[in-house]
Coordinates of C-alpha atoms and ligand atoms in Angstrom, one line a residue:
M1 CA 120.7 95.2 191.7
T2 CA 119.1 94.1 188.4
A3 CA 116.4 96.1 186.8
P4 CA 112.9 95.4 188.2
R5 CA 110.2 93.6 186.2
L6 CA 106.6 94.6 186.8
R7 CA 103.3 93.7 185.2
I8 CA 99.7 94.6 184.7
A9 CA 97.5 91.5 184.6
P10 CA 94.0 92.5 183.6
S11 CA 91.2 90.0 183.1
P12 CA 89.1 90.8 180.0
T13 CA 85.9 92.2 181.3
G14 CA 84.7 94.3 178.5
Y15 CA 85.8 97.6 179.9
F16 CA 88.9 99.0 181.6
H17 CA 88.3 99.7 185.2
I18 CA 89.6 103.0 186.8
G19 CA 91.3 100.8 189.5
T20 CA 93.1 98.7 186.9
A21 CA 94.2 101.9 185.2
R22 CA 95.6 103.2 188.6
T23 CA 97.4 99.9 189.1
A24 CA 98.8 100.0 185.6
L25 CA 100.0 103.5 186.1
F26 CA 101.8 102.8 189.4
N27 CA 103.5 99.7 187.9
W28 CA 104.5 101.7 184.8
L29 CA 105.8 104.7 186.8
Y30 CA 108.0 102.5 188.9
A31 CA 109.3 100.5 185.9
R32 CA 110.1 103.7 184.0
Q33 CA 111.8 105.3 186.9
Q34 CA 114.0 102.2 187.6
G35 CA 114.8 101.4 184.0
G36 CA 112.8 98.2 184.5
T37 CA 110.4 96.3 182.3
F38 CA 106.7 96.6 182.2
V39 CA 104.8 93.4 181.0
L40 CA 101.2 93.2 179.8
R41 CA 99.6 89.9 180.7
I42 CA 96.0 89.1 179.9
E43 CA 94.5 86.8 182.5
D44 CA 91.9 85.2 180.3
T45 CA 91.6 81.7 181.8
D46 CA 87.9 82.3 182.1
R47 CA 87.4 82.4 178.3
A48 CA 85.3 85.4 178.4
R49 CA 83.0 85.9 175.5
N50 CA 84.0 88.4 172.7
R51 CA 87.5 87.9 173.8
D52 CA 89.2 89.6 170.9
E53 CA 87.2 92.8 171.4
H54 CA 87.9 92.8 175.1
I55 CA 91.6 92.5 174.6
A56 CA 91.6 95.2 171.9
G57 CA 89.9 97.4 174.5
I58 CA 92.5 96.7 177.1
E59 CA 95.3 97.6 174.7
A60 CA 93.5 100.7 173.5
A61 CA 92.9 102.0 177.1
L62 CA 96.5 101.5 178.0
R63 CA 97.7 103.3 174.9
W64 CA 95.2 106.1 175.4
L65 CA 96.7 106.7 178.9
G66 CA 100.2 106.6 177.4
L67 CA 101.2 103.5 179.3
D68 CA 103.4 101.6 176.9
W69 CA 104.5 98.1 177.7
D70 CA 107.8 96.4 176.9
E71 CA 106.7 92.8 176.7
G72 CA 103.5 91.0 175.9
P73 CA 100.6 90.8 175.7
Y74 CA 101.0 87.3 177.0
F75 CA 97.8 85.3 177.1
Q76 CA 97.0 82.9 179.9
S77 CA 94.7 81.1 177.5
Q78 CA 97.8 80.1 175.4
R79 CA 99.9 79.0 178.3
G80 CA 97.8 76.1 179.6
G81 CA 100.7 73.6 179.3
L82 CA 102.8 75.5 181.8
Y83 CA 100.0 75.5 184.4
A84 CA 99.3 71.8 183.7
S85 CA 102.9 70.8 184.4
A86 CA 103.0 72.9 187.6
I87 CA 99.9 71.1 188.8
E88 CA 101.4 67.7 187.9
K89 CA 104.5 68.6 189.8
L90 CA 102.6 69.6 192.9
L91 CA 100.6 66.3 192.7
A92 CA 103.7 64.2 192.2
D93 CA 105.4 65.9 195.2
G94 CA 102.4 65.2 197.4
K95 CA 101.8 69.0 197.8
A96 CA 98.4 68.8 196.1
Y97 CA 95.7 66.3 196.0
A98 CA 92.5 65.4 194.2
C99 CA 89.1 66.1 195.8
D100 CA 85.7 65.0 194.8
C101 CA 83.6 66.9 197.3
T102 CA 80.7 68.8 195.9
P103 CA 80.0 72.3 197.2
E104 CA 77.0 70.7 199.0
D105 CA 79.2 68.2 200.7
V106 CA 81.5 70.9 202.0
Q107 CA 78.5 73.0 203.2
A108 CA 76.9 70.1 204.9
R109 CA 80.0 69.2 206.9
A110 CA 80.5 72.9 207.8
K111 CA 76.9 73.0 209.1
A112 CA 77.4 69.8 211.1
R113 CA 80.5 71.4 212.7
G114 CA 78.6 74.6 213.4
D115 CA 81.0 76.5 211.3
K116 CA 79.6 79.9 210.3
T117 CA 82.1 80.7 207.6
P118 CA 82.2 77.4 205.7
G119 CA 85.4 76.8 203.8
Y120 CA 87.0 73.6 202.6
D121 CA 88.0 71.4 205.5
G122 CA 90.7 69.2 204.0
F123 CA 88.4 66.2 203.8
C124 CA 90.1 64.5 200.8
R125 CA 93.7 65.2 201.9
D126 CA 94.6 61.7 202.7
R127 CA 92.0 59.8 200.7
G128 CA 94.6 59.1 197.9
L129 CA 92.1 59.9 195.1
E130 CA 93.5 59.9 191.6
A131 CA 93.5 63.3 189.9
T132 CA 91.2 62.2 187.1
S133 CA 88.9 64.5 185.2
G134 CA 85.8 65.5 187.1
R135 CA 87.9 66.1 190.3
V136 CA 89.3 69.3 191.5
V137 CA 92.9 69.5 192.6
R138 CA 93.7 71.3 195.9
L139 CA 96.8 72.6 197.4
R140 CA 97.8 71.1 200.8
T141 CA 98.3 74.0 203.1
P142 CA 100.0 73.9 206.6
D143 CA 97.7 73.9 209.6
E144 CA 100.2 75.4 212.0
G145 CA 102.2 78.5 212.3
E146 CA 101.6 81.8 210.5
S147 CA 101.6 83.0 207.0
A148 CA 103.3 86.4 206.7
Y149 CA 104.8 88.7 204.1
D150 CA 106.2 92.2 204.0
D151 CA 104.3 94.7 202.0
L152 CA 105.9 97.9 200.9
V153 CA 102.6 99.8 201.6
Y154 CA 101.0 97.8 204.4
G155 CA 104.0 96.6 206.3
R156 CA 104.0 93.1 207.7
V157 CA 100.8 91.2 206.8
A158 CA 100.2 88.0 208.8
K159 CA 97.5 85.4 209.1
P160 CA 97.3 82.1 211.1
M161 CA 98.0 79.2 208.7
V162 CA 94.9 77.4 210.0
N163 CA 92.9 80.1 208.2
V164 CA 94.6 79.6 204.9
L165 CA 92.4 76.8 203.4
D166 CA 93.3 74.1 200.9
L167 CA 92.4 76.1 197.9
A168 CA 91.5 74.6 194.5
I169 CA 94.2 75.1 191.9
R170 CA 92.6 73.1 189.1
K171 CA 88.9 73.0 188.2
S172 CA 87.1 69.7 187.7
N173 CA 87.2 70.4 184.0
G174 CA 90.9 70.5 184.1
D175 CA 91.3 74.3 183.8
P176 CA 93.8 76.0 186.1
L177 CA 92.4 78.4 188.7
F178 CA 93.3 82.1 188.8
L179 CA 95.8 82.0 191.6
L180 CA 97.8 79.0 190.2
A181 CA 98.1 80.7 186.8
N182 CA 98.9 84.0 188.4
V183 CA 101.8 82.6 190.5
V184 CA 103.2 80.4 187.7
D185 CA 103.2 83.3 185.4
D186 CA 104.9 85.7 187.8
A187 CA 107.6 83.2 188.3
D188 CA 108.0 82.4 184.6
M189 CA 108.0 86.0 183.7
A190 CA 110.5 86.8 186.5
I191 CA 108.3 89.5 188.0
S192 CA 110.3 91.1 190.8
H193 CA 107.5 93.4 192.1
V194 CA 103.9 92.5 192.4
V195 CA 102.0 95.8 192.6
R196 CA 98.3 95.3 192.6
G197 CA 95.0 96.3 194.3
S198 CA 94.6 95.6 198.0
D199 CA 91.6 93.4 197.2
H200 CA 94.3 90.8 196.5
M201 CA 96.1 91.0 199.8
D202 CA 94.4 88.0 201.3
N203 CA 95.2 86.0 198.1
T204 CA 98.8 86.7 198.7
H205 CA 99.0 84.1 201.5
S206 CA 97.8 81.4 199.1
Y207 CA 100.0 82.8 196.4
L208 CA 103.1 82.4 198.6
L209 CA 102.2 78.8 199.5
I210 CA 101.9 77.9 195.8
W211 CA 105.1 79.8 195.2
E212 CA 107.0 77.9 197.8
A213 CA 105.5 74.6 197.0
L214 CA 106.8 75.0 193.5
G215 CA 110.2 75.9 194.8
Y216 CA 110.5 79.2 193.0
G217 CA 113.1 80.7 195.3
P218 CA 113.2 84.3 196.5
R219 CA 109.8 85.9 196.7
P220 CA 108.8 89.0 194.7
V221 CA 108.4 92.3 196.5
F222 CA 104.7 93.0 197.2
A223 CA 103.1 96.4 197.2
H224 CA 99.3 96.5 197.5
L225 CA 97.5 99.7 196.5
P226 CA 94.6 101.1 198.6
L227 CA 91.0 100.6 197.7
I228 CA 89.3 103.2 195.7
N229 CA 86.0 104.6 197.1
N230 CA 83.5 106.8 195.5
D231 CA 82.8 110.2 196.9
A232 CA 80.2 108.8 199.2
G233 CA 82.9 106.6 200.8
K234 CA 81.7 103.4 199.3
K235 CA 83.9 101.0 197.3
L236 CA 83.7 101.8 193.6
S237 CA 81.2 99.5 191.9
K238 CA 80.4 98.9 188.3
R239 CA 76.6 99.1 189.1
R240 CA 76.7 102.4 191.0
D241 CA 79.6 104.3 189.6
K242 CA 81.1 105.3 186.3
V243 CA 84.2 103.0 186.6
A244 CA 85.1 102.5 182.9
V245 CA 88.1 104.5 181.7
E246 CA 86.4 104.5 178.3
D247 CA 83.5 106.5 179.7
Y248 CA 85.9 109.3 180.6
R249 CA 87.6 109.1 177.2
D250 CA 84.1 109.4 175.5
A251 CA 83.2 112.3 177.7
G252 CA 86.2 114.2 176.4
Y253 CA 88.7 114.1 179.2
L254 CA 92.4 114.5 178.2
P255 CA 94.3 111.3 178.8
E256 CA 97.2 113.2 180.4
A257 CA 94.8 114.8 182.8
V258 CA 93.2 111.4 183.7
R259 CA 96.7 109.9 184.2
N260 CA 97.6 112.8 186.4
Y261 CA 94.5 112.4 188.5
L262 CA 94.9 108.6 188.8
A263 CA 98.4 109.2 190.1
L264 CA 96.8 111.0 193.1
L265 CA 94.7 108.0 194.0
G266 CA 96.9 106.7 196.8
W267 CA 100.0 108.7 196.1
A268 CA 101.1 112.4 196.3
P269 CA 104.4 114.1 195.9
G270 CA 105.7 115.3 199.2
D271 CA 104.0 118.7 199.0
D272 CA 100.7 120.1 197.9
R273 CA 101.3 120.0 194.2
E274 CA 98.5 118.3 192.2
I275 CA 99.4 119.0 188.6
L276 CA 102.5 117.1 187.6
T277 CA 104.1 116.3 184.3
V278 CA 104.6 112.7 183.5
E279 CA 108.4 113.3 183.8
Q280 CA 107.9 114.7 187.3
M281 CA 105.7 111.7 188.3
V282 CA 108.3 109.2 186.9
A283 CA 111.1 111.0 188.8
E284 CA 109.2 111.4 192.1
F285 CA 107.0 108.3 192.5
R286 CA 107.8 106.1 195.4
L287 CA 106.0 102.8 196.2
E288 CA 106.9 103.4 199.8
D289 CA 105.0 106.6 199.8
V290 CA 101.7 105.0 198.7
K291 CA 99.1 105.6 201.4
R292 CA 97.1 102.8 203.0
A293 CA 93.9 104.7 203.5
P294 CA 91.3 104.2 200.8
A295 CA 91.6 106.8 198.0
T296 CA 88.5 108.7 196.9
F297 CA 87.6 108.8 193.3
D298 CA 85.8 112.1 192.8
E299 CA 84.8 113.0 189.2
R300 CA 84.5 116.7 190.0
K301 CA 88.0 116.7 191.2
M302 CA 89.1 115.0 188.0
Q303 CA 87.1 117.5 186.1
S304 CA 89.0 120.4 187.7
V305 CA 92.3 118.7 187.0
N306 CA 91.2 118.3 183.4
A307 CA 90.1 121.9 183.2
E308 CA 93.6 123.0 184.2
Y309 CA 95.1 120.9 181.5
L310 CA 92.7 122.3 178.9
R311 CA 93.5 125.9 179.9
A312 CA 97.2 125.2 179.6
L313 CA 97.0 124.2 176.0
P314 CA 97.8 126.7 173.3
V315 CA 94.5 127.7 171.7
E316 CA 95.2 126.1 168.4
V317 CA 96.1 122.8 170.1
F318 CA 92.9 123.1 172.1
V319 CA 90.8 123.5 169.0
E320 CA 92.7 120.6 167.3
R321 CA 92.1 118.3 170.1
A322 CA 88.4 119.2 170.4
Q323 CA 88.1 118.5 166.7
G324 CA 89.9 115.2 167.1
W325 CA 87.6 114.2 169.9
L326 CA 84.5 115.0 167.8
R327 CA 85.9 113.1 164.8
D328 CA 86.4 110.0 166.9
R329 CA 82.9 110.3 168.4
W330 CA 81.0 110.2 165.2
A331 CA 83.4 108.4 162.8
P332 CA 81.6 105.1 163.5
L333 CA 78.4 106.5 162.0
G334 CA 80.2 108.5 159.3
A335 CA 79.0 106.4 156.3
E336 CA 75.4 106.3 157.5
V337 CA 75.3 110.1 158.0
Q338 CA 77.0 110.8 154.7
E339 CA 74.2 108.9 152.8
R340 CA 71.5 111.0 154.4
A341 CA 72.8 114.5 154.8
R342 CA 72.5 117.2 152.0
T343 CA 74.9 119.7 153.7
L344 CA 77.6 119.5 156.3
G345 CA 75.3 121.4 158.7
E346 CA 72.7 118.6 158.4
A347 CA 75.4 116.0 158.9
V348 CA 76.4 117.6 162.2
A349 CA 72.7 117.9 163.2
M350 CA 72.2 114.2 162.5
A351 CA 75.1 113.1 164.6
D352 CA 75.1 115.6 167.4
F353 CA 73.4 113.3 169.8
L354 CA 76.6 111.2 169.8
F355 CA 78.6 113.9 171.4
L356 CA 76.2 116.2 173.2
P357 CA 75.9 115.3 176.9
E358 CA 72.1 115.4 176.4
P359 CA 70.3 115.3 173.0
H360 CA 68.4 118.4 171.9
M361 CA 64.8 117.3 172.0
D362 CA 62.7 118.4 169.0
E363 CA 59.7 119.5 171.1
K364 CA 57.2 119.6 168.3
E365 CA 58.0 116.0 167.3
W366 CA 57.9 114.8 170.8
A367 CA 54.4 116.4 171.3
K368 CA 53.2 114.7 168.2
E369 CA 54.5 111.3 169.4
V370 CA 52.9 111.8 172.7
A371 CA 49.6 112.6 171.0
K372 CA 49.6 109.7 168.6
Q373 CA 51.3 106.8 170.3
P374 CA 49.3 105.6 173.3
A375 CA 52.0 102.9 174.0
L376 CA 54.8 105.5 174.3
A377 CA 55.4 104.9 178.0
A378 CA 55.2 101.1 177.6
I379 CA 57.7 101.2 174.8
L380 CA 60.2 103.2 176.9
D381 CA 59.6 101.1 180.0
G382 CA 60.1 97.9 177.9
A383 CA 63.4 99.2 176.4
I384 CA 64.6 100.3 179.8
A385 CA 63.9 96.8 181.2
R386 CA 65.2 94.8 178.2
Y387 CA 68.3 96.6 177.0
P388 CA 70.5 95.9 180.0
E389 CA 70.1 92.2 179.3
V390 CA 71.1 92.2 175.6
E391 CA 74.4 91.8 173.9
W392 CA 75.2 95.4 172.8
T393 CA 75.1 94.9 169.0
A394 CA 72.8 96.4 166.4
D395 CA 71.3 93.0 165.5
A396 CA 70.5 92.0 169.1
L397 CA 69.1 95.5 169.8
K398 CA 66.8 95.2 166.8
D399 CA 65.4 91.9 168.1
A400 CA 65.0 93.3 171.6
T401 CA 63.2 96.3 170.3
A402 CA 60.9 94.2 168.2
A403 CA 60.1 92.2 171.3
V404 CA 59.5 95.4 173.3
G405 CA 57.1 96.6 170.5
E406 CA 55.2 93.4 170.6
E407 CA 54.7 93.4 174.3
A408 CA 53.5 97.0 174.1
G409 CA 51.0 96.0 171.4
V410 CA 52.9 97.8 168.6
A411 CA 53.6 95.3 165.9
Q412 CA 55.4 97.5 163.4
L413 CA 59.0 97.8 164.2
G414 CA 59.2 101.3 162.8
K415 CA 56.5 102.5 165.2
A416 CA 58.3 100.9 168.2
Q417 CA 61.5 102.6 167.1
A418 CA 60.2 106.1 166.9
P419 CA 59.9 106.9 170.6
I420 CA 63.3 105.3 171.2
R421 CA 64.9 107.4 168.5
L422 CA 63.3 110.5 169.9
A423 CA 64.5 109.7 173.4
V424 CA 68.1 109.1 172.4
S425 CA 68.6 111.6 169.6
G426 CA 65.9 114.1 170.1
R427 CA 64.9 113.7 166.5
R428 CA 62.6 111.8 164.3
V429 CA 65.1 111.2 161.5
G430 CA 68.8 110.2 161.5
P431 CA 71.2 107.4 161.0
P432 CA 69.9 103.8 161.5
L433 CA 68.7 103.5 165.1
F434 CA 70.3 100.2 166.1
E435 CA 73.7 101.1 164.8
S436 CA 73.3 104.5 166.6
L437 CA 72.5 102.8 169.9
A438 CA 75.4 100.4 169.4
V439 CA 77.7 103.4 169.2
L440 CA 76.0 105.3 172.0
G441 CA 76.5 102.5 174.5
L442 CA 74.2 101.1 177.1
D443 CA 74.7 103.7 179.8
R444 CA 74.0 106.7 177.7
T445 CA 71.1 105.0 176.0
L446 CA 69.5 104.1 179.3
A447 CA 70.0 107.5 180.8
R448 CA 68.2 109.1 177.8
L449 CA 65.4 106.6 177.8
R450 CA 64.8 107.3 181.5
S451 CA 64.8 111.1 181.0
A452 CA 62.3 110.8 178.1
R453 CA 60.2 108.5 180.3
A454 CA 60.3 111.1 183.1
R455 CA 58.9 113.7 180.7
L456 CA 55.7 111.7 180.7
E457 CA 55.2 112.1 184.4
P458 CA 53.5 115.3 185.4
Ligands
LIG501 N1 93.7 89.4 186.9 C1 93.8 90.0 188.2 C2 92.8 91.1 188.3 O1 92.3 91.6 187.3 C3 95.1 90.6 188.5 C4 95.8 90.0 189.7 C5 97.2 90.5 189.9 O2 97.5 91.6 189.5 O3 98.0 89.7 190.4 O4 92.4 91.5 189.4

């Protein structure tokens, strides 16, 4: 048997999701165990904004977790020619066709049929439309029989073909759609094992139809990984839960502890051990032992794993790592603090809000602000409402804050800044506010604005 080839294929979203990290880890463990290859592929067909930053973030998160890759990063945005020729081939072979239905057309026909789950009905299949720009291209899927595949985790997965619709593989602007690029790349990169979240299980039916229409030969092995729920049993969601790996890095988790905890989201060694070295995980991991039931992401559990790792460090290593974490937290504001502090003690005091879970509120200054700024509540409310909508840069935050001030009837930017600075740093003086907010991040900024706002309620 030849060595397996696996991949992690994140889309640049601006943060690295806990679920993607778990998927990356399982791929990596299997590749390392089998002497295989682990490929990094960036699925950036959507041309997300700030792409370079997002991609740097993906690489940094993988490196932080110690998940090194052997090939890549490959970028889908640079491989358009490959997808275009696959689509041309499907069209030439009569396996795909052009379609000019608008979403409204599709909906109207579904309504007329009394179809409650309206999907595309194959209307353009035999209309012989030319695949010109402005038209989407769809895959012609069979109407009879069954689509089925064997999954290492879920066993046989089947679905009647009549429910696998003629999916779009090219947008009307000529860009390839996710699944087409995903399949072409897996074939081109000779991926032998597709290990990914179970949210893609249904896609796999369409994946295989594209695979077969392109004549790619033997299928890869599939292993879908269970959903990850929060501790209330709900699917992890960006809005409700802390899902970014970066948040845990910033909160001072050890990467090896996070990696250990992630390994337990859907897998366990065959006994009740929970703390495993990475060598043990590589040796013992089995895709076949991954469980189907949703895994539960429980931060308290991860904290206790982290605490075990912390206690196992020699004390001088512990101190060194705590220092390293601090250094990383406030390095982005180093130059600003250096200009303002007269002693190292003052420097630490000016930057402590960056690494304390909550800022130390200077109660005297807060009381003064409450006494002299009648628009205090309006300013905090305005920032809470506006900040989630702004691009998280110092410049954009400055504009947003000026707008908040104006709405609250506070024309001077400095006066509008003061309550926000107190809320996030607990102090009246410190490094420039907007740079500080940019470093602090949206989530922590909002949490602090809200708790300052709550102080005003009796
Ligand atoms: N880009 C897809 C995602 O982020 C990955 C799909 C796959 O692993 O095949 O969900």
